[in-house]
XYZ file of C-alpha atoms in Angstrom:
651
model
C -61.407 6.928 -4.829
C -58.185 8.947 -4.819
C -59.098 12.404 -3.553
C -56.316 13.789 -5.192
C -57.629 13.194 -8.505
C -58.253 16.048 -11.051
C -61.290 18.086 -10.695
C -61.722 17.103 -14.463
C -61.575 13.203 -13.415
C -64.017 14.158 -10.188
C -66.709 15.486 -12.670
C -66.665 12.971 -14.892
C -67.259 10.389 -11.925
C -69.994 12.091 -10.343
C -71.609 13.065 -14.074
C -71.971 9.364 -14.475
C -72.516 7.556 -11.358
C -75.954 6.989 -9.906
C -77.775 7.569 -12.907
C -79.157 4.408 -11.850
C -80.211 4.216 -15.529
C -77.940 4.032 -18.592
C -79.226 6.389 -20.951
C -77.217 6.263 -24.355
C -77.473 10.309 -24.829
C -76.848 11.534 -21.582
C -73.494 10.727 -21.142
C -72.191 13.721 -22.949
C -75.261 16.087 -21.670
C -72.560 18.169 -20.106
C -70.212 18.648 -23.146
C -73.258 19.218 -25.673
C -75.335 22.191 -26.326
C -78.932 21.343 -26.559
C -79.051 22.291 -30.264
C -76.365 19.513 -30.737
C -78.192 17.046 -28.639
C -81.858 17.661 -30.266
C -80.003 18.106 -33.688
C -80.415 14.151 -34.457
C -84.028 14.324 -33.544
C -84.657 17.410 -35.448
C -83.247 16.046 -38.710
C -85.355 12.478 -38.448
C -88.529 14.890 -37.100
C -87.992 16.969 -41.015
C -87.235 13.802 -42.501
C -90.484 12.324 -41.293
C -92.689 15.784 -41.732
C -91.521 14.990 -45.974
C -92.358 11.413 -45.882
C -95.812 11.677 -43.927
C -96.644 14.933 -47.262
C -95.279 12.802 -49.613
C -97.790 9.868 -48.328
C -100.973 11.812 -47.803
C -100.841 14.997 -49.613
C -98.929 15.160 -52.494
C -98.554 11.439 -53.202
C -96.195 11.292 -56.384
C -95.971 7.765 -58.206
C -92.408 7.751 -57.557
C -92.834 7.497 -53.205
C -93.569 3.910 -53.120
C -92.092 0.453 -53.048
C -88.510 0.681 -51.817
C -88.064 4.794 -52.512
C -90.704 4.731 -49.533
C -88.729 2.275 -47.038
C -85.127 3.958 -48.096
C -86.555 7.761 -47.070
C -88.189 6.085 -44.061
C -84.857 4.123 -43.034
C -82.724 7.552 -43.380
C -85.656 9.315 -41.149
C -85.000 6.026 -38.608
C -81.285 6.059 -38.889
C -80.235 9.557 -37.007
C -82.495 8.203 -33.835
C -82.771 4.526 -34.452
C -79.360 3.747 -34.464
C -77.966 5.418 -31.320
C -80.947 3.595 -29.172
C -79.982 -0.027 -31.643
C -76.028 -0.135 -30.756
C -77.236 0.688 -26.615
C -79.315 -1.900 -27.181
C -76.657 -4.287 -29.131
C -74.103 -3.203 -26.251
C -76.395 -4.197 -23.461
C -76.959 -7.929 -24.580
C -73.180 -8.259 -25.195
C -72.189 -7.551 -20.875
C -75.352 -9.692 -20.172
C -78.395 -7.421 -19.735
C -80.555 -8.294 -22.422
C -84.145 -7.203 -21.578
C -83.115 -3.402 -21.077
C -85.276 -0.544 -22.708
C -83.047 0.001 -25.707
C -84.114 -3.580 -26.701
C -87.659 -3.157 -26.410
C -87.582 0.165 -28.200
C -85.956 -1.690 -31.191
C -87.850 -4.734 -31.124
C -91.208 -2.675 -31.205
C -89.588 -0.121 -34.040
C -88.039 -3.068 -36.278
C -91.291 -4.639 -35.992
C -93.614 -1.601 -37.283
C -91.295 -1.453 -40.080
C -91.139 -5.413 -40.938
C -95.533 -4.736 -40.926
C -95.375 -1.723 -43.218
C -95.957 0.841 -40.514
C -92.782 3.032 -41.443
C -93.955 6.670 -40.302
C -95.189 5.135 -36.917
C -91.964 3.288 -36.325
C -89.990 6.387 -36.829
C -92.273 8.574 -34.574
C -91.868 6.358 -31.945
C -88.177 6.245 -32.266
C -88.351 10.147 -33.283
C -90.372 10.496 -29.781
C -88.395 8.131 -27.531
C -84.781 9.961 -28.439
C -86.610 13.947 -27.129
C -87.462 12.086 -24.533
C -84.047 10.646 -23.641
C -82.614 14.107 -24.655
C -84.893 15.958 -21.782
C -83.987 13.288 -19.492
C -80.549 13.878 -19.888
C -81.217 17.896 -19.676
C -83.188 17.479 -16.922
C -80.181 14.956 -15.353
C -77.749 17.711 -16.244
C -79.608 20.040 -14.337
C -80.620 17.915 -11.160
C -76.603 17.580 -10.804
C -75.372 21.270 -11.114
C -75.649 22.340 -7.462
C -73.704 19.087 -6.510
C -71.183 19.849 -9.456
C -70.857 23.255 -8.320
C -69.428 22.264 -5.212
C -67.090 20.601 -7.994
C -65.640 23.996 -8.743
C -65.484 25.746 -5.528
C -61.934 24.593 -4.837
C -59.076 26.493 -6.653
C -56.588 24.288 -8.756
C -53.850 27.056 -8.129
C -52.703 29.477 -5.191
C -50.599 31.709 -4.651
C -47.798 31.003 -2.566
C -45.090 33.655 -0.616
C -41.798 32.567 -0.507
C -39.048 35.198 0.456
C -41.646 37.942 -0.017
C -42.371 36.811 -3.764
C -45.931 35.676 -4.569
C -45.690 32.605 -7.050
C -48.813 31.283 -8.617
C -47.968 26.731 -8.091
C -50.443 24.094 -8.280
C -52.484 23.572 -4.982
C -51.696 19.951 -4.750
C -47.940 20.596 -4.433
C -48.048 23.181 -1.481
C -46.788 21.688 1.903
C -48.331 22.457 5.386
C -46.494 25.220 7.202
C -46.502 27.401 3.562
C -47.600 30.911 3.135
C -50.544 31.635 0.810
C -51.625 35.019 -0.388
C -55.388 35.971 -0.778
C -56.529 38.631 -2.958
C -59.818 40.508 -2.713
C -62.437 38.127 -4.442
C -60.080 34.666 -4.299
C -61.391 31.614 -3.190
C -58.539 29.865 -0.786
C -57.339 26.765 -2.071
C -56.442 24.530 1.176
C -57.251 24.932 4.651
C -55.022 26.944 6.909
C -54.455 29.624 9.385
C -55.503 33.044 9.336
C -51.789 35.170 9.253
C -53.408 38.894 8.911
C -55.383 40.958 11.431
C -58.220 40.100 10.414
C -60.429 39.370 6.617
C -64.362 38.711 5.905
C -65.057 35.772 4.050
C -68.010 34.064 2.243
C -68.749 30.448 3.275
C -71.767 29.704 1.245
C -69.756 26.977 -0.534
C -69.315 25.175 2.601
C -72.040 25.988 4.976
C -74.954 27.135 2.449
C -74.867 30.849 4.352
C -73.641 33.852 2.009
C -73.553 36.310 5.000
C -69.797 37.178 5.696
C -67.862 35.807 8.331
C -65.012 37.443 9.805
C -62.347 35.859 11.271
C -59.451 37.236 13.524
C -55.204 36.287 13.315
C -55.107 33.194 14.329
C -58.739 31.676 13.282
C -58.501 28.808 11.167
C -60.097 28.891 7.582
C -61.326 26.528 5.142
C -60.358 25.810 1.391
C -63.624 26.885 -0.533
C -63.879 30.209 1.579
C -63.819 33.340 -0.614
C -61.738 36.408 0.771
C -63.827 39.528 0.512
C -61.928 42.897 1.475
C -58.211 43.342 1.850
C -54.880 40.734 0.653
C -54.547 38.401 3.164
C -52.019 35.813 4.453
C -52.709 32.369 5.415
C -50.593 29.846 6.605
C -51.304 26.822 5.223
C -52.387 23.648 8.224
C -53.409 20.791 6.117
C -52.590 19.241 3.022
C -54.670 19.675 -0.183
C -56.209 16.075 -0.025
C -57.083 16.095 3.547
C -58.939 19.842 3.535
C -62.256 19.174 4.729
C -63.627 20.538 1.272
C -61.884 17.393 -0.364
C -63.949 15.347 2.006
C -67.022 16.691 1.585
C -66.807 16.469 -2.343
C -65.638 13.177 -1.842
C -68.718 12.736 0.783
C -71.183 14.421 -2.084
C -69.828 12.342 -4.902
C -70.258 8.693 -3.282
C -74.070 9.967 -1.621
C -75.300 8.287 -4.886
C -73.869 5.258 -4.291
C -76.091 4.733 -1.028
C -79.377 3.814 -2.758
C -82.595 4.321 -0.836
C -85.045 0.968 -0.563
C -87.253 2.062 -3.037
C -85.087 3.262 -5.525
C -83.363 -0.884 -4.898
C -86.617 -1.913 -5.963
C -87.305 -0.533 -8.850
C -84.263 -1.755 -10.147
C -84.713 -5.498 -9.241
C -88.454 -4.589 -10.399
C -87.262 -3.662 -13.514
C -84.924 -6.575 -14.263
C -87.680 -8.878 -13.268
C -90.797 -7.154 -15.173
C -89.064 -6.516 -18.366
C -88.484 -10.004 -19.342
C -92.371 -10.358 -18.288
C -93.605 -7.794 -20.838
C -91.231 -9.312 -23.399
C -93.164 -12.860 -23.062
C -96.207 -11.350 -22.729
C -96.357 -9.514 -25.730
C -94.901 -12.446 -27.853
C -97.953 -14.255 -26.210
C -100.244 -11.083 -27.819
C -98.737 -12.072 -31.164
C -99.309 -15.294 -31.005
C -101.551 -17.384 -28.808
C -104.011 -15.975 -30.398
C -104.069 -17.621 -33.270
C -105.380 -20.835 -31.628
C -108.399 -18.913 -30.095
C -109.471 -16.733 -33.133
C -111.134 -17.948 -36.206
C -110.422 -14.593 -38.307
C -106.954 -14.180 -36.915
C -104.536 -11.803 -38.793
C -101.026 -12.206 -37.801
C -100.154 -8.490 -38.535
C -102.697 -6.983 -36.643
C -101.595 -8.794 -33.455
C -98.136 -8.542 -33.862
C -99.270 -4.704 -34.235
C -100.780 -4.938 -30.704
C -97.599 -6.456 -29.193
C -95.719 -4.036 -30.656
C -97.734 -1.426 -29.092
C -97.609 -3.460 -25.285
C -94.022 -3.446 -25.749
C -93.435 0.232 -26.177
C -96.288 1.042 -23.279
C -94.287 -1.356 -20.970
C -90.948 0.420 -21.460
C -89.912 0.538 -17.395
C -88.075 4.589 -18.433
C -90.359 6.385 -15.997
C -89.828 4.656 -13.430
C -86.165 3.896 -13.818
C -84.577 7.221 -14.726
C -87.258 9.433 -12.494
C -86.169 7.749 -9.416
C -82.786 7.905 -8.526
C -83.207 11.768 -10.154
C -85.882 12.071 -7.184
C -83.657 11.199 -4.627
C -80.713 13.413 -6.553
C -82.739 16.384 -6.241
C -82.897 15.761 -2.725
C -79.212 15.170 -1.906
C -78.867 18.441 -4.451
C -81.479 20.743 -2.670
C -79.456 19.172 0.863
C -76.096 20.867 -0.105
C -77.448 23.712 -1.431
C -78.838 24.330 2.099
C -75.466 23.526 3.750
C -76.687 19.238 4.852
C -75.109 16.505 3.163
C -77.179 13.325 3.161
C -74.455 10.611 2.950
C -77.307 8.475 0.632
C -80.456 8.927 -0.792
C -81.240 5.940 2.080
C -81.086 8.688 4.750
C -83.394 10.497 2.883
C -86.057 7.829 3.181
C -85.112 6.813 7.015
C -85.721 10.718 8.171
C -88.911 10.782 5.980
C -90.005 8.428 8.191
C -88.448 9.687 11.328
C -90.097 9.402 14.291
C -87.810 10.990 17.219
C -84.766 13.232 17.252
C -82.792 12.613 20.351
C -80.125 15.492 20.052
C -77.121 16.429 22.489
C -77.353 19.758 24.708
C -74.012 21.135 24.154
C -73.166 22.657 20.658
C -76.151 21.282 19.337
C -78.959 22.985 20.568
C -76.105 25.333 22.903
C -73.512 27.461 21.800
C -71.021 25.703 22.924
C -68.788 28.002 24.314
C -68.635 28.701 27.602
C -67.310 31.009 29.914
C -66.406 31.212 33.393
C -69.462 33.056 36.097
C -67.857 32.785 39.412
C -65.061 31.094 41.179
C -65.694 29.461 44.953
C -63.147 28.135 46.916
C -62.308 27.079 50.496
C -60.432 29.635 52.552
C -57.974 26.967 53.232
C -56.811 26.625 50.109
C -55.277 29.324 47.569
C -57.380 30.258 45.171
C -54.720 31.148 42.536
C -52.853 28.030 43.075
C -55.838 26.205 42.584
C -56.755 27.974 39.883
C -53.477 27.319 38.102
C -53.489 24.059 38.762
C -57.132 23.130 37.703
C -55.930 25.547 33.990
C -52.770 23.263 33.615
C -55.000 19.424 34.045
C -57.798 20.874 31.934
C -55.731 21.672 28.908
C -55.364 18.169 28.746
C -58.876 18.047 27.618
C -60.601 18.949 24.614
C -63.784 19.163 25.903
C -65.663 22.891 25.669
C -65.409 23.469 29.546
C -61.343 23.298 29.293
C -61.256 26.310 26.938
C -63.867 28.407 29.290
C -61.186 27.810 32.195
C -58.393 28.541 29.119
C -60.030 31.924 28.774
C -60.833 32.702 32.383
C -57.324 31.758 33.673
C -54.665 32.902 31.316
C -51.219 31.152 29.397
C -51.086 27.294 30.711
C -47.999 27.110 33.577
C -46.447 24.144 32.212
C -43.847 23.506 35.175
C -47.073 22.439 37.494
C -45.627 18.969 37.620
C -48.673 16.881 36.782
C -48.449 13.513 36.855
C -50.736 10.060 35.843
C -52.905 12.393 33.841
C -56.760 10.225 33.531
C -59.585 11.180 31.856
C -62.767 9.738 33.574
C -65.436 9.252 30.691
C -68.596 11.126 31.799
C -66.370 12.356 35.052
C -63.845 14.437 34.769
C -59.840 14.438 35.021
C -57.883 13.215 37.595
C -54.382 13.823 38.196
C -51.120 13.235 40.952
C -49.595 16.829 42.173
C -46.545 16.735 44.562
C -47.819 13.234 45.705
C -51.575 13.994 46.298
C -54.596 13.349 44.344
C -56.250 16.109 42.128
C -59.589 16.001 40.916
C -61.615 18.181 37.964
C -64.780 17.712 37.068
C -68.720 16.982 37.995
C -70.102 16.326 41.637
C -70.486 12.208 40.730
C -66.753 12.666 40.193
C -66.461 13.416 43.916
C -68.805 11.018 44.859
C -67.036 8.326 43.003
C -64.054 9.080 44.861
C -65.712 9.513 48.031
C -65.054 13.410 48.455
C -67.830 15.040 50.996
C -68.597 18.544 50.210
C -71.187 20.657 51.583
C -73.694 22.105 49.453
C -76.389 20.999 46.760
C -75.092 20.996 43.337
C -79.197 20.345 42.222
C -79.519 24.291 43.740
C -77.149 25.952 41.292
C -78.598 26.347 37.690
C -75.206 27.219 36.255
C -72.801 23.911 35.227
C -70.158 23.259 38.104
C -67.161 21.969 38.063
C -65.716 20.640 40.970
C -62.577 20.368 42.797
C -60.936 18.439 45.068
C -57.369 17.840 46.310
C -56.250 15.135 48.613
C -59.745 13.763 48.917
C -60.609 17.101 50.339
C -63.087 19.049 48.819
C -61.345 22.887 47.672
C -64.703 24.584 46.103
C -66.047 24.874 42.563
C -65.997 26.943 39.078
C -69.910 27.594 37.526
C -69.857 27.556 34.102
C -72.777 28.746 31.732
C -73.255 28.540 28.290
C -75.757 30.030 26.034
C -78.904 29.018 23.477
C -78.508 29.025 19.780
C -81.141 31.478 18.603
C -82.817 29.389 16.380
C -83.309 26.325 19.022
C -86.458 27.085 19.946
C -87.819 27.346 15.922
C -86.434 24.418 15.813
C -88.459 22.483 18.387
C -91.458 24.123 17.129
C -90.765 23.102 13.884
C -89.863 19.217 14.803
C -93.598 19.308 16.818
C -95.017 20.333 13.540
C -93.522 17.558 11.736
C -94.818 15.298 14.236
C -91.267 14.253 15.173
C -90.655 13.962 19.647
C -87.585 15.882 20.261
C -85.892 14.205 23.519
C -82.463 15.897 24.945
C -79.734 14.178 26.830
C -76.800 15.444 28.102
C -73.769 14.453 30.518
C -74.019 18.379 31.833
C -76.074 18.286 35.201
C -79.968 17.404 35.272
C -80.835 21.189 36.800
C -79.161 22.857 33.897
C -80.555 20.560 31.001
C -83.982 21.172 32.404
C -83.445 24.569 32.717
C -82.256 24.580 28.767
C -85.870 21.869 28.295
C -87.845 24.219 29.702
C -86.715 27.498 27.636
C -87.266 25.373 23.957
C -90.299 23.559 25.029
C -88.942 20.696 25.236
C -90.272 17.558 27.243
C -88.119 15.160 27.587
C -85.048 16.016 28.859
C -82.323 13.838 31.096
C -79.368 15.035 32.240
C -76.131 13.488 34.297
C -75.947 10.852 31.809
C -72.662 9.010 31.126
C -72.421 7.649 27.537
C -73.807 4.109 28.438
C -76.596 6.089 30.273
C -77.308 7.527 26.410
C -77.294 4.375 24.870
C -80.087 2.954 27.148
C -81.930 5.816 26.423
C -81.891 5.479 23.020
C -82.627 1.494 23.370
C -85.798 2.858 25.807
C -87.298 4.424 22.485
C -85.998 1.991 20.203
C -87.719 -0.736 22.245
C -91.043 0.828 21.524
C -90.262 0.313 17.533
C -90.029 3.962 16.642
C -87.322 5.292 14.702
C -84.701 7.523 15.878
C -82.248 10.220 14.741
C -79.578 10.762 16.795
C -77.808 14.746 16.311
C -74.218 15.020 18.052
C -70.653 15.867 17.725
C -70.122 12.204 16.195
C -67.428 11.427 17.793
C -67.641 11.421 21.484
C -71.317 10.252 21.189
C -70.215 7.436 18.526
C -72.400 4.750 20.758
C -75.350 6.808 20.274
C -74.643 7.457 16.811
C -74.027 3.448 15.708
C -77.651 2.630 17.590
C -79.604 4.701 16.461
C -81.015 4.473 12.662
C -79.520 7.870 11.334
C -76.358 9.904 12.879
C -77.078 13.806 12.577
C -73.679 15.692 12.592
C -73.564 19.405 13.773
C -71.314 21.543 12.686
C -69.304 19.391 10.306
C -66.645 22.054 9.572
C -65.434 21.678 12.914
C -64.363 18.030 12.967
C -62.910 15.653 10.531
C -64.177 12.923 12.678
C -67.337 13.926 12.360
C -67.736 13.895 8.660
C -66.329 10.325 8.934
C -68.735 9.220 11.367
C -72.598 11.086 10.738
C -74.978 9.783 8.062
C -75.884 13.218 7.655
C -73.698 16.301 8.206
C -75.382 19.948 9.465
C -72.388 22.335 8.115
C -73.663 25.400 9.650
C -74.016 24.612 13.455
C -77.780 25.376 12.588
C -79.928 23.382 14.860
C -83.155 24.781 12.610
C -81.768 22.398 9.298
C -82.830 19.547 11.472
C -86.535 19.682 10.676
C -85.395 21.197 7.561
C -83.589 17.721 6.595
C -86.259 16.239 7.632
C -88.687 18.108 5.880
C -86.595 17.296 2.607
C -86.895 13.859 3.396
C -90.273 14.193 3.106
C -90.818 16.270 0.441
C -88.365 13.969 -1.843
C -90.154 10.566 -0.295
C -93.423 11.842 -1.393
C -92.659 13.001 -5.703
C -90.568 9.383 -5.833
C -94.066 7.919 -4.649
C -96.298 10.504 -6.936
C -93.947 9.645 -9.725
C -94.549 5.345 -8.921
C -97.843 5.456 -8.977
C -98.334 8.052 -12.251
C -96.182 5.298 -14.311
C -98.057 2.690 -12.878
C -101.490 4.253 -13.385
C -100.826 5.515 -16.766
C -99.232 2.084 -18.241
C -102.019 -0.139 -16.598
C -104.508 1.407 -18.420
C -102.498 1.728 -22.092
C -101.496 -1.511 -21.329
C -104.827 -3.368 -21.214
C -106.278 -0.485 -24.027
C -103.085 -1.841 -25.999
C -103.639 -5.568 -25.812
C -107.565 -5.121 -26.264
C -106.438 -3.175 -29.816
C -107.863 0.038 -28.542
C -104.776 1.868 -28.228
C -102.195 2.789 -31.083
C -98.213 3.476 -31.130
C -99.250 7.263 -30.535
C -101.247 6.516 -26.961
C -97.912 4.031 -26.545
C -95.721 6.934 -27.236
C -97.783 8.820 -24.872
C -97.636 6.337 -22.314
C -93.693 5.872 -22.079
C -91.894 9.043 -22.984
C -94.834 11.175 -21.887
C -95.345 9.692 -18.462
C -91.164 9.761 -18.311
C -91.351 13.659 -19.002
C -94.328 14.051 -16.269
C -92.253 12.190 -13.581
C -88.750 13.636 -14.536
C -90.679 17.003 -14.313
C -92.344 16.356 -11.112
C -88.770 14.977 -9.763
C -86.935 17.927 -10.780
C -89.597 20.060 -8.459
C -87.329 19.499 -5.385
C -84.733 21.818 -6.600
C -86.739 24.909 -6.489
C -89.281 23.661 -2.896
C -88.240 26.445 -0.181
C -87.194 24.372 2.744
């Protein structure tokens, strides 16, 4: 898909795929009022109100013969036809046995027996059906289609002091864009004025305003919420990281959970079942029954057929799962498929990362220790100018403890050691940053237990010789502990792993209640971990940066992203994407998994249930077209109902 179509084109798409079920009124649910989509219906239902008086109450001579099929035909037409040319245009790319078909099969029929009124009803009865299906479609879609609109087609652009309103698309990176009070911000950029509040609820699912400082970045989709402000613009309109997440949101559909699989191949399969079955109503038996009566059996088929209709189960679905991935983004996750939804339904561990997932993530420097032979300053300089080679959290804390970056410290041979440090030439001699196993990998003695300290310490060495250390500390998200508690009330093991040493992850276990904790782990160390649990056949979900713990992410059977807004890679890379930096939405994906899982299930075994029993009444000649009406559009209604439930469940 190009993600620089139109927002127009991008609506459309997303309107129409993963219906999972071809409805012929719904495609223009969002360009119709529902007066002009029931208006068909409610001419055939008048039509049919004045045939059904003119039959039983006022019964002229004149209403009979072929005045009598003519008015019926015009009641059948306004409904009928719509459903007969779906029906037509399904044989013609191949699938013959759909719904349409059966619908007009079992409608044709009552009319070729005499049964006009009834084979208008159930046509009449069928079509509102398909019209609240396609409502209730409509509606299931709008918080994902809202996302749709949160990203301005135009901005405002400064050039030599003049504001000129261009097209969003054509503004390069490096451009000046001017925000009024109340204007959503078209592309992603940096923040140019003192400072501004924004709203983020169209990114993160949080209306509470953020502020943000010169210099902070900011996201298209952001709405400016006190004074004009300038921002310069960082990344081009088809790369902002709202273009991938509507891009992410519009293919979720296309990721189809097992069951929802199915119940298609179920559908393709049982359909052509019924069909035969019913023509085996109508017919066999005639060489079983003395006083057989063609009419009244074909009757009975007629009536299996409608019963059997597979709409239920075929349109209430993939709207299940829809409503999930819709109630998901309202709350700031994106499920990258409705299969995600079922696999953390099912979850049955959530190994999660210690830094910036369940931690802050920002660190800052609590004391500096080093040798009296060495200068501290120097040191210090020297350990700010290797670090900014990093991006890792701890590099920043030194950033902010140390100052500017001297950039004539003549570094040389720069290597980063995966689960280490960083190791670097200086003037000849070997300098190393990083944890204790980084000195004992290079066979540095130093004396004093790192286990002792609680804080995590970074180590230094120069020339093999051991020049002192930096503690480091870093602080709990506030809602890590409600998360845990929430996880053991799901039922769900929370385990924690973490390259940061074993004395501070324990320390961090120990304040969230958590019991299973390991820490000095290098990434092949988290891998095995994740095999350990994986070996016992439980299922695992896996919440990271995904990126530096893509391993993890690829073994385990779902990839939990935090804070998505912070990393392309990471919307690339997660099946499911916390915007928010939220640890709580963890259970509270989960809990939607659930929640979704169990009305697809409740809505199964209702259509089920309900046909089995019209279906035997039907073929036994106990039930008639109304119990069959009953039995497919009514059950539909009940299960699109129940499936549209998940939209308004407080997670």
């Amino acid at each position: 898909m190009e993600e620089c179509c139109s927002t127009k084109t991008k609506k459309e798409h997303l309107h129409t795929e993963g219906d999972g079920h071809d409805h012929g009124h719904s495609h223009d649910a969002g360009n119709q009022s529902a007066f002009q989509m029931f208006l068909p219906a409610i001419i055939s239902f008048v039509l049919l109100l004045i045939g059904i008086a003119l039959d039983n109450y006022i019964k002229p001579d004149w209403f009979s013969g072929g005045i009598r099929l003519v008015w019926y035909l015009i009641s059948y037409v306004p409904v009928g036809l719509p459903v007969l040319k779906e029906a037509f245009e399904s044989i013609i790319k191949g699938d013959v046995f759909s719904e349409f078909f059966l619908m007009g099969i079992a409608t044709i029929g009552a009319f070729a027996i005499g049964e006009y009124p009834e084979g208008v009803a159930v046509m009449l009865f069928y079509s509102v059906g398909e019209v609240f299906q396609s409502l209730a479609v409509t509606r299931a879609k709008s918080n994902i289609k809202a996302l749709l609109d949160q990203r301005p087609d135009e901005v405002t652009v400064l050039k030599d002091g003049q504001p000129y309103i261009v097209k969003a698309e054509t503004v390069s990176i490096g451009e000046i864009i001017q925000l009024k009070s109340g204007e959503k911000l078209g592309l992603d950029g940096e923040l140019l004025s003192e400072t501004a509040s924004f709203n983020t609820a169209a990114l993160t699912g949080e209306s509470k305003p953020d502020t943000k400082i010169k210099g902070d970045p900011v996201l298209a989709g952001m709405i400016n919420l006190n004074t004009v402000s300038q921002v310069k613009v960082t990344t081009a309109y088809k790369d902002s990281k709202l273009s991938k997440i509507l891009e992410l949101v519009q293919n979720a559909t296309a990721q189809k959970a097992p069951t929802e699989l199915f119940i298609r191949k179920f559908a393709k399969i049982y359909t052509p079942i019924v069909v035969f079955l019913a023509i085996g109503i109508a017919l066999l038996p005639y060489f079983f029954i003395a006083d057989y009566q063609f009419k009244d059996w074909l009757y009975r088929a007629l009536i299996f057929l409608v019963i059997s209709c597979p709409c239920a189960l075929v349109i209430s679905i993939p709207l299940g799962y829809f409503g999930g991935i819709g109630a998901g983004s309202r709350n700031g996750i994106l499920f990258k498929g409705s299969n995600f939804l079922d696999v953390l339904a099912n979850v049955q561990n959530v190994v999660m990362d210690k830094t910036g997932t369940m931690t802050e993530g920002v660190f800052k420097v609590q004391e500096v220790d080093f040798k009296t032979n060495f200068d501290k300053n120097e040191m210090l300089k020297w350990v700010n100018a290797l670090e900014s080679k990093s991006t890792h959290p701890v590099a920043t804390a030194i950033h902010d403890y140390v100052g500017e970056v001297d950039h004539s410290v003549p570094l040389e041979n720069v290597e980063e050691i995966p689960g280490h440090g960083l190791k670097a030439m200086i003037n000849g001699k070997e300098l190393l940053v990083g944890n204790f196993k980084l000195m004992d990998k290079f066979d540095v003695s130093y004396d004093m237990k790192p286990e002792n300290i609680v804080y995590t310490l970074i180590a230094v060495a120069y020339d093999r010789n051991f020049a002192g250390y930096l503690t480091i500390a870093d602080s709990i998200k506030p809602d890590a502990k409600l998360t845990i508690d929430k996880l053991k009330s799901l039922g769900v093991k929370a385990t924690m792993l973490s390259g940061d040493k074993t004395s501070v992850v324990q320390y961090v276990a120990d304040a969230l209640g958590i019991q299973n904790a390991y820490g000095d782990l290098l990434p092949e160390d988290k891998v095995n971990k994740v095999k350990e649990i994986k070996a016992k056949n439980q299922s695992v979900a896996f919440v990271g940066d995904g990126v530096n713990d893509a391993p993890v992410v690829a073994l385990s059977d779902v990839g939990i992203a935090m804070g998505g807004l912070g990393s392309d890679a990471t919307i690339e890379t997660a099946d499911v994407v916390i915007q928010d930096d939220m640890p709580s939405k963890i259970p509270m994906a989960i809990n939607i998994g659930k929640q979704t899982k169990k009305i697809v299930w409740q809505n199964i075994i209702l259509a089920f249930a309900v046909k089995g029993v019209v279906l035997i009444l039907g073929a036994g000649g106990l039930a008639t077209m109304w119990e069959a009406v009953f039995a497919d559009v009514g059950v539909a209604l009940l299960a699109i109902l129940n499936a549209v439930r998940i939209q308004r469940m407080k997670f």
